[in-house]
Short mmCIF file of C-alpha atoms in Angstrom, two decimals:
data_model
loop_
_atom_site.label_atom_id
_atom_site.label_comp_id
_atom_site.label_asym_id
_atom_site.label_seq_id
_atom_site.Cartn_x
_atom_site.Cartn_y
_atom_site.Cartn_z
CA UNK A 3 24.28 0.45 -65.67
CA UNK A 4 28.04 0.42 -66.94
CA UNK A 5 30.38 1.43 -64.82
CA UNK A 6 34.14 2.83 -64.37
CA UNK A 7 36.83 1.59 -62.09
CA UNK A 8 40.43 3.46 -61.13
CA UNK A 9 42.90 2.94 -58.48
CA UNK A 10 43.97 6.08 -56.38
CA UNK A 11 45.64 7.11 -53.61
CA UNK A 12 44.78 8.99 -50.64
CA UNK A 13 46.70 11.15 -49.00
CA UNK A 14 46.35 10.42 -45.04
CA UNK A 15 48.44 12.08 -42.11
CA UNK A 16 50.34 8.76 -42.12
CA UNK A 17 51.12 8.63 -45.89
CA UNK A 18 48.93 7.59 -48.66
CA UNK A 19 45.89 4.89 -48.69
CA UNK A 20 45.84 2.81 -52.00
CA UNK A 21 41.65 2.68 -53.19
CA UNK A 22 39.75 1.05 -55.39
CA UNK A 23 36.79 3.40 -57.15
CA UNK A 24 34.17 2.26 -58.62
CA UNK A 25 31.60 4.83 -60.23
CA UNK A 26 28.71 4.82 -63.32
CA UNK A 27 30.00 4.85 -66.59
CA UNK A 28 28.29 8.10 -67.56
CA UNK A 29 28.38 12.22 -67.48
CA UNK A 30 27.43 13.67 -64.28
CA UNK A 31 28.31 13.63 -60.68
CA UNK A 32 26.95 10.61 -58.49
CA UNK A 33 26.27 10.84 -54.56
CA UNK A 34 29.44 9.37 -53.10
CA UNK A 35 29.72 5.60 -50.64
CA UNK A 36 32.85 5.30 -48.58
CA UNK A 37 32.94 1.31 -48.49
CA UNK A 38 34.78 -0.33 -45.48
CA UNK A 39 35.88 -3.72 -46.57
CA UNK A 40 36.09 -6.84 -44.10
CA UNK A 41 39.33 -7.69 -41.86
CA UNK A 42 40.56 -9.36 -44.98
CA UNK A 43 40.59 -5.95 -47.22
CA UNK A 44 40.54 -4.91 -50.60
CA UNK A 45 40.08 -8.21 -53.05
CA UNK A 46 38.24 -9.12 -55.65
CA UNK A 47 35.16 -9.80 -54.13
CA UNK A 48 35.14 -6.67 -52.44
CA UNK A 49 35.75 -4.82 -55.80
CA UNK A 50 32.91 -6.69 -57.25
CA UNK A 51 30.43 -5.34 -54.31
CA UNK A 52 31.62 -2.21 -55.06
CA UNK A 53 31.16 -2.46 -58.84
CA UNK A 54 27.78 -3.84 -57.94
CA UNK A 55 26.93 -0.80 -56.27
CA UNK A 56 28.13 1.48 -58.28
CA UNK A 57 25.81 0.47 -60.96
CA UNK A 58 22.83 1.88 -58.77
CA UNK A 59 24.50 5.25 -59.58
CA UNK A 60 26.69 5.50 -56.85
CA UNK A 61 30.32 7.06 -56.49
CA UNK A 62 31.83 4.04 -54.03
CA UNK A 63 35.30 4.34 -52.49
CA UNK A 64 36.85 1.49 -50.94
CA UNK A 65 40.37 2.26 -49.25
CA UNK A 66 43.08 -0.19 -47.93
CA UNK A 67 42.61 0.27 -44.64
CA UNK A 68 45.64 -1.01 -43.39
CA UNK A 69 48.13 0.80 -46.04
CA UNK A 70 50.43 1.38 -43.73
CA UNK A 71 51.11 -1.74 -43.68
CA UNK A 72 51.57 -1.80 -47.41
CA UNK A 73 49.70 -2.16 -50.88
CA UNK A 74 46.27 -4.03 -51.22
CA UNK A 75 46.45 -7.43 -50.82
CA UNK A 76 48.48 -6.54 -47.96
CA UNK A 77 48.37 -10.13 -47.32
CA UNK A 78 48.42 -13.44 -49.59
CA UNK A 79 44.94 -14.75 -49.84
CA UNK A 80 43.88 -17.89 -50.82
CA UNK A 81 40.88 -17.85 -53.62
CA UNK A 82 38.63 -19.58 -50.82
CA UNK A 83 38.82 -18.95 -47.21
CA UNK A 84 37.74 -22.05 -45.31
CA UNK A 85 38.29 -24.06 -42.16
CA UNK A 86 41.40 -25.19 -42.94
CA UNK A 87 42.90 -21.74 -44.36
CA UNK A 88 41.21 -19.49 -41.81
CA UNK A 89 43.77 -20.25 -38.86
CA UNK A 90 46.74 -18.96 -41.11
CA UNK A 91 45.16 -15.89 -42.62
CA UNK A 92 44.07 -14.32 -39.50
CA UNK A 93 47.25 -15.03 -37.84
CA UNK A 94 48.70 -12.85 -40.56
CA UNK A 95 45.61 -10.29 -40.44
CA UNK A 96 44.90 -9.83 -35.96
CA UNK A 97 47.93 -7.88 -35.60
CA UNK A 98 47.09 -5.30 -38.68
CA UNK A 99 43.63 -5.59 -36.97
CA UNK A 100 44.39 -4.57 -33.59
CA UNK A 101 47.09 -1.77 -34.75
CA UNK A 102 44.48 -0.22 -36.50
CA UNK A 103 43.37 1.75 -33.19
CA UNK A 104 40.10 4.36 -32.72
CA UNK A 105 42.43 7.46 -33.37
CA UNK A 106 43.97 5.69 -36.16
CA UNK A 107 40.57 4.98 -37.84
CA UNK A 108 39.48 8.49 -37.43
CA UNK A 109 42.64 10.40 -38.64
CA UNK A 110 41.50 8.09 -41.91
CA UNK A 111 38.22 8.38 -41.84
CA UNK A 112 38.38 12.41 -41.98
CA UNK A 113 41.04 11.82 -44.98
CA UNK A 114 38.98 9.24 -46.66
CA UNK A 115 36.11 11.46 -46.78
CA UNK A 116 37.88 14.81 -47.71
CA UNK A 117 39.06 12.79 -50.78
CA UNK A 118 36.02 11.21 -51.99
CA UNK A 119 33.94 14.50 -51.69
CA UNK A 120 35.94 16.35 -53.91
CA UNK A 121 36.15 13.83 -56.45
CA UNK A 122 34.87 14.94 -60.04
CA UNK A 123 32.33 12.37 -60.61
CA UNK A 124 30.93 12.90 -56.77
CA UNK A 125 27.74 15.03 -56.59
CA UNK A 126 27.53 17.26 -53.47
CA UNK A 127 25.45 16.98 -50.94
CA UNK A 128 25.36 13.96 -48.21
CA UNK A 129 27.38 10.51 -48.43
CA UNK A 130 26.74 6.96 -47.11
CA UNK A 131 29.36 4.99 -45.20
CA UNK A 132 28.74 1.23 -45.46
CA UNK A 133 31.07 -1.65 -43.92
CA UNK A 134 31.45 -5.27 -43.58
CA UNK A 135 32.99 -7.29 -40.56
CA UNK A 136 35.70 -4.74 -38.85
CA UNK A 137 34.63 -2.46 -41.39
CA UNK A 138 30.85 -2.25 -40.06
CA UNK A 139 32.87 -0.75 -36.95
CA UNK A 140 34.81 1.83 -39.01
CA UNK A 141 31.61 2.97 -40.90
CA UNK A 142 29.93 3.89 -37.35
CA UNK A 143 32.71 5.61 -36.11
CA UNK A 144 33.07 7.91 -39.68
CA UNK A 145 29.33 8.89 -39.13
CA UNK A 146 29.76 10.19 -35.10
CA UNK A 147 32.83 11.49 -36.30
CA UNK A 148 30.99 13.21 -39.28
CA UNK A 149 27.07 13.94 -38.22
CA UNK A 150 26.64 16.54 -40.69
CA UNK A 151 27.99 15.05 -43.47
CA UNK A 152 27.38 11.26 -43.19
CA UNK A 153 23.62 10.64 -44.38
CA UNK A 154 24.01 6.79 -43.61
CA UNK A 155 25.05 3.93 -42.58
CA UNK A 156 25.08 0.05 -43.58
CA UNK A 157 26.95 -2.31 -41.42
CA UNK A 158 26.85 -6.10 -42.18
CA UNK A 159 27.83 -8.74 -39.48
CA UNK A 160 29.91 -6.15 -37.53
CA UNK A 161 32.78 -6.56 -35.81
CA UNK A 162 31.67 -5.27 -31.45
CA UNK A 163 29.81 -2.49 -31.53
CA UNK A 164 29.21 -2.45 -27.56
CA UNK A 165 32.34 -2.98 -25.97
CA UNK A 166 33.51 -2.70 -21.97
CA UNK A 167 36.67 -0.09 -24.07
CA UNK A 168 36.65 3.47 -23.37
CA UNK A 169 36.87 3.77 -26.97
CA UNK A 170 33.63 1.46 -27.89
CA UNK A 171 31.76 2.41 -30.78
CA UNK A 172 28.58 2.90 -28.72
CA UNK A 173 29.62 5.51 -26.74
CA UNK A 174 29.57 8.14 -29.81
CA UNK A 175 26.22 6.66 -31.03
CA UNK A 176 24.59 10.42 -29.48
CA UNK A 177 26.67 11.70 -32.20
CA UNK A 178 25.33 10.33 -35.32
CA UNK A 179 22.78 11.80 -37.44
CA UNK A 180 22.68 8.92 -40.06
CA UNK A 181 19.89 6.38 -40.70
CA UNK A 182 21.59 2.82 -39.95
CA UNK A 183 21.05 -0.56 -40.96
CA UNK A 184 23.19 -3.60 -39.24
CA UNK A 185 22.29 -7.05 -40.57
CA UNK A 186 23.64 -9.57 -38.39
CA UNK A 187 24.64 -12.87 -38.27
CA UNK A 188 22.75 -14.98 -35.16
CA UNK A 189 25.99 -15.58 -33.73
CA UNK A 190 27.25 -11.95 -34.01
CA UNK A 191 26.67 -11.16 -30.82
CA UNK A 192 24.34 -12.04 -27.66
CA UNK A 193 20.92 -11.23 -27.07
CA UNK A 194 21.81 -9.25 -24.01
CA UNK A 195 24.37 -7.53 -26.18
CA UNK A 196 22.06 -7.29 -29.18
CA UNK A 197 19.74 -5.59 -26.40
CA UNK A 198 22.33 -2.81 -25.36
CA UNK A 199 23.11 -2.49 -28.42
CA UNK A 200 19.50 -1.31 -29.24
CA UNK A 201 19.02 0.53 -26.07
CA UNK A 202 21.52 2.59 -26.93
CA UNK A 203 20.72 3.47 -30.47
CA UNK A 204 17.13 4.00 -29.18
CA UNK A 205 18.67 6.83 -26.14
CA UNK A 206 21.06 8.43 -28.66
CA UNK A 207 17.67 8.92 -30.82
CA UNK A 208 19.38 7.26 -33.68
CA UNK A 209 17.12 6.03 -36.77
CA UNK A 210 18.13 2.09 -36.90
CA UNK A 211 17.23 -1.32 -38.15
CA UNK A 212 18.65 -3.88 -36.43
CA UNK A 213 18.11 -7.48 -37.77
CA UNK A 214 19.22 -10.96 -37.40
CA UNK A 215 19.67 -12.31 -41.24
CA UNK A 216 17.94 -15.82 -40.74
CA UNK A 217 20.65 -19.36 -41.38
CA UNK A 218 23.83 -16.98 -41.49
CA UNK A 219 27.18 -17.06 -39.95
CA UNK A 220 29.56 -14.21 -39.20
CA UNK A 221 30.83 -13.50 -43.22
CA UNK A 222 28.00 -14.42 -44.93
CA UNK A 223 28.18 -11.21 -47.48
CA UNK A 224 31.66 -12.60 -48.75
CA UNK A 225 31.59 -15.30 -51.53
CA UNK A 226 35.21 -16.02 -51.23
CA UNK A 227 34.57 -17.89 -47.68
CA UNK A 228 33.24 -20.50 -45.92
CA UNK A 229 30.42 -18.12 -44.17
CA UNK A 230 28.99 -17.30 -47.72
CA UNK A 231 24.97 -16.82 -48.15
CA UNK A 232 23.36 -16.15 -51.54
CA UNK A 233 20.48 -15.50 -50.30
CA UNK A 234 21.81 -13.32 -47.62
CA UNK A 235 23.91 -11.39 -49.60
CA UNK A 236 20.84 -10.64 -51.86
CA UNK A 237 18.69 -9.82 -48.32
CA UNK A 238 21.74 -7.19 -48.16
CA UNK A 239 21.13 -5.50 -51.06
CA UNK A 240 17.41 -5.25 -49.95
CA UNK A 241 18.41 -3.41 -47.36
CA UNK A 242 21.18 -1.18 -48.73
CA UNK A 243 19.69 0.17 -51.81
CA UNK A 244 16.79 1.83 -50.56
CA UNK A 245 18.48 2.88 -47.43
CA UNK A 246 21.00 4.69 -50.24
CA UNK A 247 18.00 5.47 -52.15
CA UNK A 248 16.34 7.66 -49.39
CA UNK A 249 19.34 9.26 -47.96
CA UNK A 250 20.95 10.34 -50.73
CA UNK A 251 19.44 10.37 -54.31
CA UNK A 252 16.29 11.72 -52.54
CA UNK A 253 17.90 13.95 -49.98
#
């Protein structure tokens, strides 16, 4: 279907996050997607996910999650990130990544919801966080943070989700309440890991789906880099649409 797009702003305890909103182009209210982009941010190709998504009749927020840093592109990106670019960009992009702590991401998460909730176009009722790379991360944390409001959960080729930290995300997996998805990359993580990992889903009693996207490399959602899949960002949208589908427009 058509849709609308807007820039906002959302007001955060540490200032404002620039967003990109995407959102059907008709009357009514639509259930609403807080979408955590990759370590690289808000781009085009990200917007076009998002505009892509929205035309399944979804409400989908994507925030710059590292505004305090600045605007969206907070960094200079090349059109295509490969081998020889890659080295530069995430020199520019690790430090924004690893400033962007647990508490940080929560104090944001709790704003980024409040604001998409009481949007105009969103419906009421449940809302999906979904997020890619770093992002996949960010979108478990919103839901442990957030049981009774965050329905579910899409992460594709997340950053560590069972970490030595304190802070790792797997130690609030008892917390969430959401059905989750994470499509992986074979090199994401180990199979020992990829074992804990679904050990502890399974003790927290989490609904999950863990799978290993066949021929992919970490990235493989994002057509503006070397790690690009067609075919598994289409295996993606198998998997997040009627995840979305039975959460919320059903729910």
């Amino acid at each position: 279907m058509p849709t609308k797009t807007k820039t906002l702003l959302i007001p955060t305890p540490d200032g404002q996050a620039d967003a990109f909103a995407a959102f059907p182009d008709r009357d009514g209210q639509h259930p609403g997607v807080l979408l955590y982009p990759d370590a690289f941010g808000v781009r085009p190709v990200v917007e076009e996910m998002a505009r892509e998504l929205a035309g399944h009749g979804y409400y989908v927020l994507v925030p710059n999650i590292f505004y305090r840093h600045g605007r969206a592109p907070v960094i200079e990106l090349p059109e295509h990130i490969g081998a020889e670019t890659r080295p530069a960009v995430f020199a520019q992009v690790m430090p924004m990544v690893k400033a962007h702590t647990s508490e940080r991401a929560l104090l944001d998460a709790d704003a980024y919801l409040r604001f998409l909730t009481a949007q105009p176009e969103v419906s009421a009722g449940p809302v999906a966080a979904v997020g890619y790379c770093m992002g996949g991360a960010l979108a478990m944390r919103t839901a442990a943070a957030h049981p009774g409001q965050v329905a579910a959960v899409a992460g594709f080729h997340p950053s560590p989700l069972v970490t030595d930290a304190p802070d790792s995300p797997h130690r609030d997996f008892p917390e969430v309440t959401a059905q989750v998805h994470l499509g992986l990359a074979k090199g994401d993580m180990s199979p020992e890991t990829l074992s804990e990992l679904n050990q502890a889903l399974d003790a927290a009693g989490v609904s999950h789906t863990c799978e290993i996207y066949p021929d992919t490399v970490h990235g493989f959602t994002m057509s503006d880099t070397a790690a690009f899949s067609p075919s598994a960002l289409q295996h993606h949208w198998e998997r997040l649409l009627p995840l979305l589908d039975r959460t919320l427009t059903n729910s």
